[in-house]
Each structure stands twice: as C-alpha cells, then as structure tokens.
JSON list of C-alpha atoms in Angstrom, two decimals:
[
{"chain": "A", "resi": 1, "resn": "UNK", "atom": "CA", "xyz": [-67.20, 91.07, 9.46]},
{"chain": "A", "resi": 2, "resn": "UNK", "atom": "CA", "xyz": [-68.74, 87.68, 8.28]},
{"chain": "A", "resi": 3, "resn": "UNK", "atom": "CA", "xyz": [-67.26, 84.75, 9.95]},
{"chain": "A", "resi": 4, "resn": "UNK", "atom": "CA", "xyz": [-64.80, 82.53, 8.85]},
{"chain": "A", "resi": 5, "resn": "UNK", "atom": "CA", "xyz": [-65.77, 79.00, 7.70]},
{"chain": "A", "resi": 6, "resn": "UNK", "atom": "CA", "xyz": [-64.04, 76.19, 7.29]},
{"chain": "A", "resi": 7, "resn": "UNK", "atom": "CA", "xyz": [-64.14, 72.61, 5.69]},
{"chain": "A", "resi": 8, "resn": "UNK", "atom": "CA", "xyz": [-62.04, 70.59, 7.50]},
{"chain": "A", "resi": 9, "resn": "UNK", "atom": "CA", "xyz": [-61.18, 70.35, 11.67]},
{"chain": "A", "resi": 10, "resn": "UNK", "atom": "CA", "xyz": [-57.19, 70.82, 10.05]},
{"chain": "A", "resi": 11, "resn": "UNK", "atom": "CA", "xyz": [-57.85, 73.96, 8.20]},
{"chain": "A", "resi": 12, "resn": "UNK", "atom": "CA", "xyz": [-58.96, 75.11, 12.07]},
{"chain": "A", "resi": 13, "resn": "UNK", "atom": "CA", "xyz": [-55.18, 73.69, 13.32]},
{"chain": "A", "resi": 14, "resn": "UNK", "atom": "CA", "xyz": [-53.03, 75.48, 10.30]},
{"chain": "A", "resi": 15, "resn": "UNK", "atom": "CA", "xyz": [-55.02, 78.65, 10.55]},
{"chain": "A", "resi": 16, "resn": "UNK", "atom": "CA", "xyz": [-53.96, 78.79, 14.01]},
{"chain": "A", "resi": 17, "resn": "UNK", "atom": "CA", "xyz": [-50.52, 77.33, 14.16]},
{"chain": "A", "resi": 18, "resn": "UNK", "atom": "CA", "xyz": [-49.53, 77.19, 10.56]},
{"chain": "A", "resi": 19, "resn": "UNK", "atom": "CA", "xyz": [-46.18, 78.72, 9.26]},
{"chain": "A", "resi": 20, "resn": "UNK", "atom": "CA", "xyz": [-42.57, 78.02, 9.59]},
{"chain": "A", "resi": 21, "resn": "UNK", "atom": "CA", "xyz": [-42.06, 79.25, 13.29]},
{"chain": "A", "resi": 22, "resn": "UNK", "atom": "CA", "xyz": [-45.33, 78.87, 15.31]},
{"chain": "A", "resi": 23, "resn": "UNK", "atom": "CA", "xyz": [-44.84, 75.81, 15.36]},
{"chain": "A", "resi": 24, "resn": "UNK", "atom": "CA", "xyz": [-41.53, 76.00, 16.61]},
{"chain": "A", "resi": 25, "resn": "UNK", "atom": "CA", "xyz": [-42.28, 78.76, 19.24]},
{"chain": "A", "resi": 26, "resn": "UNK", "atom": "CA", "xyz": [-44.87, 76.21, 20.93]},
{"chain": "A", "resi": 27, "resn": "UNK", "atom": "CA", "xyz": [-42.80, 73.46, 20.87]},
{"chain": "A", "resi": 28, "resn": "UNK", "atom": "CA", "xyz": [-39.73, 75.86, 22.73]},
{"chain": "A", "resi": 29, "resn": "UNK", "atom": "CA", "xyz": [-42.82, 77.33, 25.19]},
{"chain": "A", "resi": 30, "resn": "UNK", "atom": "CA", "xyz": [-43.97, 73.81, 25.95]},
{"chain": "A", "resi": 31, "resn": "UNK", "atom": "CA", "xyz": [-40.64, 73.31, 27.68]},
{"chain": "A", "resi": 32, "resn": "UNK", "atom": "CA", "xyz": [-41.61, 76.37, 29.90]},
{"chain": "A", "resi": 33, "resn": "UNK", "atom": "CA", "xyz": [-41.66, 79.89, 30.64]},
{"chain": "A", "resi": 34, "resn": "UNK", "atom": "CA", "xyz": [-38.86, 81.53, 28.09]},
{"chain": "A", "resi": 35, "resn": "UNK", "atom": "CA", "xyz": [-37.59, 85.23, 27.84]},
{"chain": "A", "resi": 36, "resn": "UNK", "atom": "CA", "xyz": [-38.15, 86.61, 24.54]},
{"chain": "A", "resi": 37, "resn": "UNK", "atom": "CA", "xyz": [-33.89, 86.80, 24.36]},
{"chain": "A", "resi": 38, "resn": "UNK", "atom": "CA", "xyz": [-34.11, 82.86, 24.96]},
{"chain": "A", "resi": 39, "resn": "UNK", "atom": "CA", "xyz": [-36.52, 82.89, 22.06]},
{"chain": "A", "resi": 40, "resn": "UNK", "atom": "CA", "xyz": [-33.98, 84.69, 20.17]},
{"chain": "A", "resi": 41, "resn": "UNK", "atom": "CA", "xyz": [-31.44, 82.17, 20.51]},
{"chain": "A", "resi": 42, "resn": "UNK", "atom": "CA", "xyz": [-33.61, 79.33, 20.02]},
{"chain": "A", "resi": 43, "resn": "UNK", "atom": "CA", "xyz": [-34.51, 80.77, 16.77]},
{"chain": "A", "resi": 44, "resn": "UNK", "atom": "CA", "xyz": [-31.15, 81.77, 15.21]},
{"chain": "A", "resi": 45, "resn": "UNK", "atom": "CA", "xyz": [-32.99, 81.68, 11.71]},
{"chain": "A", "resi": 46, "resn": "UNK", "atom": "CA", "xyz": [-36.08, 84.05, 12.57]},
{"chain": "A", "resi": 47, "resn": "UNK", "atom": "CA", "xyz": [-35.75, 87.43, 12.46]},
{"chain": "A", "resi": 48, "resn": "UNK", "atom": "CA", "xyz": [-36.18, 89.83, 15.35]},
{"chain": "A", "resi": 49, "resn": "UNK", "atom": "CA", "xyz": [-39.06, 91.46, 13.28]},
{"chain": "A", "resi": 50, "resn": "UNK", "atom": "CA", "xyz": [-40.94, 87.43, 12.49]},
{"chain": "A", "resi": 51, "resn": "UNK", "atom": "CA", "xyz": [-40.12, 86.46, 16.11]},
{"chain": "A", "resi": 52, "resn": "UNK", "atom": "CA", "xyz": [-42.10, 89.26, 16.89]},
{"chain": "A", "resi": 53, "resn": "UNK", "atom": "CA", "xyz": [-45.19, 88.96, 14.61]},
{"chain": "A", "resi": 54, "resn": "UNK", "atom": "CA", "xyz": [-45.56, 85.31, 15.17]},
{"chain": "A", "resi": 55, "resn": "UNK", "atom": "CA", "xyz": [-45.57, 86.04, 18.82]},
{"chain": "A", "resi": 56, "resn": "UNK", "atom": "CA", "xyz": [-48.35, 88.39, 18.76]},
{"chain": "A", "resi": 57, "resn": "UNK", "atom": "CA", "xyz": [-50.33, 86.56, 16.55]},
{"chain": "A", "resi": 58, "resn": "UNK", "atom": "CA", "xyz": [-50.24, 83.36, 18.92]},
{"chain": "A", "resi": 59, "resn": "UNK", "atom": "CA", "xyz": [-51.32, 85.64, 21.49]},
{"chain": "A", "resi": 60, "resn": "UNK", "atom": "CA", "xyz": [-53.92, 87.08, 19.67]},
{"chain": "A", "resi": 61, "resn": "UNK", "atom": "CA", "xyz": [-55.34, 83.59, 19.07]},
{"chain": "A", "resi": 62, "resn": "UNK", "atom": "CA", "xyz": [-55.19, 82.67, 22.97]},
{"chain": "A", "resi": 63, "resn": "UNK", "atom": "CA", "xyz": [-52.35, 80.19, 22.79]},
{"chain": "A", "resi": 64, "resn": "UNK", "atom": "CA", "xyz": [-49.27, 82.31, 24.12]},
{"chain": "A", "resi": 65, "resn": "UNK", "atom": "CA", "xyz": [-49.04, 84.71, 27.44]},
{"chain": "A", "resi": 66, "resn": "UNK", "atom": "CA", "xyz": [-46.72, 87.47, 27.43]},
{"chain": "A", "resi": 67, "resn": "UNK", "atom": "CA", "xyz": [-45.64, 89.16, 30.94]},
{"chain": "A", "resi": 68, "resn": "UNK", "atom": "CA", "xyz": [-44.15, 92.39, 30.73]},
{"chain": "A", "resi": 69, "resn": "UNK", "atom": "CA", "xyz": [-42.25, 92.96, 34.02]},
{"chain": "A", "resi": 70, "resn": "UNK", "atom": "CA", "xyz": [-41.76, 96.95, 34.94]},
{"chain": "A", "resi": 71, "resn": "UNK", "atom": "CA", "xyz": [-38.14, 96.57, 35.09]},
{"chain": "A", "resi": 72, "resn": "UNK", "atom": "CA", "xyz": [-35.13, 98.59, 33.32]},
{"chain": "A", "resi": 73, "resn": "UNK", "atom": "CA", "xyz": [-34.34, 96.76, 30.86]},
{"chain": "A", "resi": 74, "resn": "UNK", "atom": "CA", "xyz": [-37.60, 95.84, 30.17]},
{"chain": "A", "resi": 75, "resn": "UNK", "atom": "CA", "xyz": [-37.90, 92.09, 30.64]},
{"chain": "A", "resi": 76, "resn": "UNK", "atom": "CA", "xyz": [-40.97, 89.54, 28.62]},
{"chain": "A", "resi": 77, "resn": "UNK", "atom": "CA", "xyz": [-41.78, 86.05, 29.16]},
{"chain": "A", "resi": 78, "resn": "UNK", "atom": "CA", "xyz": [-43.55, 84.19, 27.27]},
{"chain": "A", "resi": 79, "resn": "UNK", "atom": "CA", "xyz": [-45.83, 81.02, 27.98]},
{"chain": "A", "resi": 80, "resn": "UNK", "atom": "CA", "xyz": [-48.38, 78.47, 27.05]},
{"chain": "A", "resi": 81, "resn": "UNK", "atom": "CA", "xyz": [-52.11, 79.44, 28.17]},
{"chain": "A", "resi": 82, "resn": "UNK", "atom": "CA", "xyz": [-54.29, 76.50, 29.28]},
{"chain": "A", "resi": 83, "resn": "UNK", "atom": "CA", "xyz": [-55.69, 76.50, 25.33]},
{"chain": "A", "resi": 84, "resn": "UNK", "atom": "CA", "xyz": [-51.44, 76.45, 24.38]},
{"chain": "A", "resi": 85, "resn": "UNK", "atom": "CA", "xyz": [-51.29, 73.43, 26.60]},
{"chain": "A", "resi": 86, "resn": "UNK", "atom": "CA", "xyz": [-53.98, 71.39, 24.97]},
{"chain": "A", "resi": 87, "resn": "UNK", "atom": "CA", "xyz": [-51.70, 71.74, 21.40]},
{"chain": "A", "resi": 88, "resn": "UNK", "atom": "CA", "xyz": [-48.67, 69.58, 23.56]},
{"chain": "A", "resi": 89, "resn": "UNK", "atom": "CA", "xyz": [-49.64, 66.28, 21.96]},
{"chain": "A", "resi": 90, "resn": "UNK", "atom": "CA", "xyz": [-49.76, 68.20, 18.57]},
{"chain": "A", "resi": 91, "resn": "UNK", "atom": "CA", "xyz": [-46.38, 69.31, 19.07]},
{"chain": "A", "resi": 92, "resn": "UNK", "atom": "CA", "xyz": [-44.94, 66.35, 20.38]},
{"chain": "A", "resi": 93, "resn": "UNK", "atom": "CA", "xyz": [-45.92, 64.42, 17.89]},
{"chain": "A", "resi": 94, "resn": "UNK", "atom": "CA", "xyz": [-44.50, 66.69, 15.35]},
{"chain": "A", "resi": 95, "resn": "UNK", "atom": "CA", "xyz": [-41.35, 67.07, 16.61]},
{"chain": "A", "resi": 96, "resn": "UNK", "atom": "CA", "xyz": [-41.53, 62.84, 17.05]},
{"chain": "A", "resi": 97, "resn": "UNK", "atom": "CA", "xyz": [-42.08, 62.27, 13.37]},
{"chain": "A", "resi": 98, "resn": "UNK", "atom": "CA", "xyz": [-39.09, 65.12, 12.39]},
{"chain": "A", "resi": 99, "resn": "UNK", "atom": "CA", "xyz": [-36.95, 63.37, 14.45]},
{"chain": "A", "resi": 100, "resn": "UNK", "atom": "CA", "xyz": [-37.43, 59.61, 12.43]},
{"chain": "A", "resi": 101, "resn": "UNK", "atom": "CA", "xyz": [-37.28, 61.19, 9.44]},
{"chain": "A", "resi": 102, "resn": "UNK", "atom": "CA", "xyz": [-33.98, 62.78, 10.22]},
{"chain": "A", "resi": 103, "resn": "UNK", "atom": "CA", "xyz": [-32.79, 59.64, 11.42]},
{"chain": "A", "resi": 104, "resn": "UNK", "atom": "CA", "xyz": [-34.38, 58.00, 7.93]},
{"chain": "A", "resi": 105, "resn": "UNK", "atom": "CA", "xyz": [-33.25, 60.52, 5.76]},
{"chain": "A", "resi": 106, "resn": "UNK", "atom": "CA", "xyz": [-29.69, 61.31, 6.91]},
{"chain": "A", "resi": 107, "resn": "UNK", "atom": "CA", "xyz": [-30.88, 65.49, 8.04]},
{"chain": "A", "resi": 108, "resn": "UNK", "atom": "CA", "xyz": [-28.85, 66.46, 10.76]},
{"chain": "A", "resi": 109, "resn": "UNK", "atom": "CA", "xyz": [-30.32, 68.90, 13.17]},
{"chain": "A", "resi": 110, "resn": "UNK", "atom": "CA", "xyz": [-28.31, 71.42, 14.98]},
{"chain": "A", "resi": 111, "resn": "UNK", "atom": "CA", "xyz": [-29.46, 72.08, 18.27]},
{"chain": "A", "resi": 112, "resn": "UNK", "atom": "CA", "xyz": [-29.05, 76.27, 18.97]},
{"chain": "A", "resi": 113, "resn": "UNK", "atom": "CA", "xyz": [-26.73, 76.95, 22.30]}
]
C-alpha cells in the first residue's frame, strides 16, 4: 500500500480529526475519562452507529483509549492518549473562536444535560 502524501501540515490535522464529530468527541474527552452513554448524551445529534465509527477511527489513529471493563452490563470509557493530549490547544482554540462567533453572530448554543 503506497503511502499517503500530503501538501500541507493541515491536510495532516483534517485527515486525522476532520468531520463533524471528532472534533467534538476530543473536545468532550479533553474534559476527562467519559462512558460511551455520557458520549451519548453529549452528542444528542450523532447517531449510535457515527458515535461509534468516529470512535474507532480516533482510536485507530492513536488519539482515543477505549477500556472495556469485564462487567455485566458491559461498561467502556473512553480517553485521550498522550498523542490526544497534544491536540488540547487545537481544541481549545476551536471551541474559543465558536464561542465569539456565537456571541458575534447571535447562534445560541444549547448545552446537552
């Protein structure tokens, strides 16, 4: 399988993190360890079946841990690796500039409970 080449250090970024919700699942992990039902309710606009794909895919790319616990029901958390962490000023600033421009713009944001 040849490799992949890029053209710009951001193409590297968006390959990775790119998307509507893994983006969003970092910045929720970055607050800490979280259940994949916390993840659920986080998300109310994901489906089960994205949540899920998005997930794995972060993992696959080393940014995301997931810890199965041998318990009935079966309980996962999910985390940041040490390469997850290093994306925290990423997502900080992101979530910084989304909310100005709600503020500029009027967008109201409705935090899940």
């Amino acid at each position: 399988m040849p490799v992949k080449r890029y053209y710009c250090p951001v193409e590297v970024t968006v390959d990775l993190i790119g998307g509507k919700w893994k983006p969003v699942i970092l910045a929720h992990l970055k607050e800490g360890v979280r259940r994949y039902g916390e993840l659920r309710r986080l998300m109310p606009s994901t489906s089960e079946k994205m949540l899920i794909q998005q997930l794995r895919e972060l993992e696959a790319a080393g940014l995301v841990r997931r810890t199965a616990f041998d318990t009935v029901p079966p309980q996962v958390e999910y985390d940041l690796t040490e390469e997850g962490w290093s994306l925290v000023p990423v997502l900080t600033a992101l979530y910084e500039w989304g909310e100005k421009r709600c503020e500029r713009t009027g967008i109201a944001v409705e935090l899940p409970r």
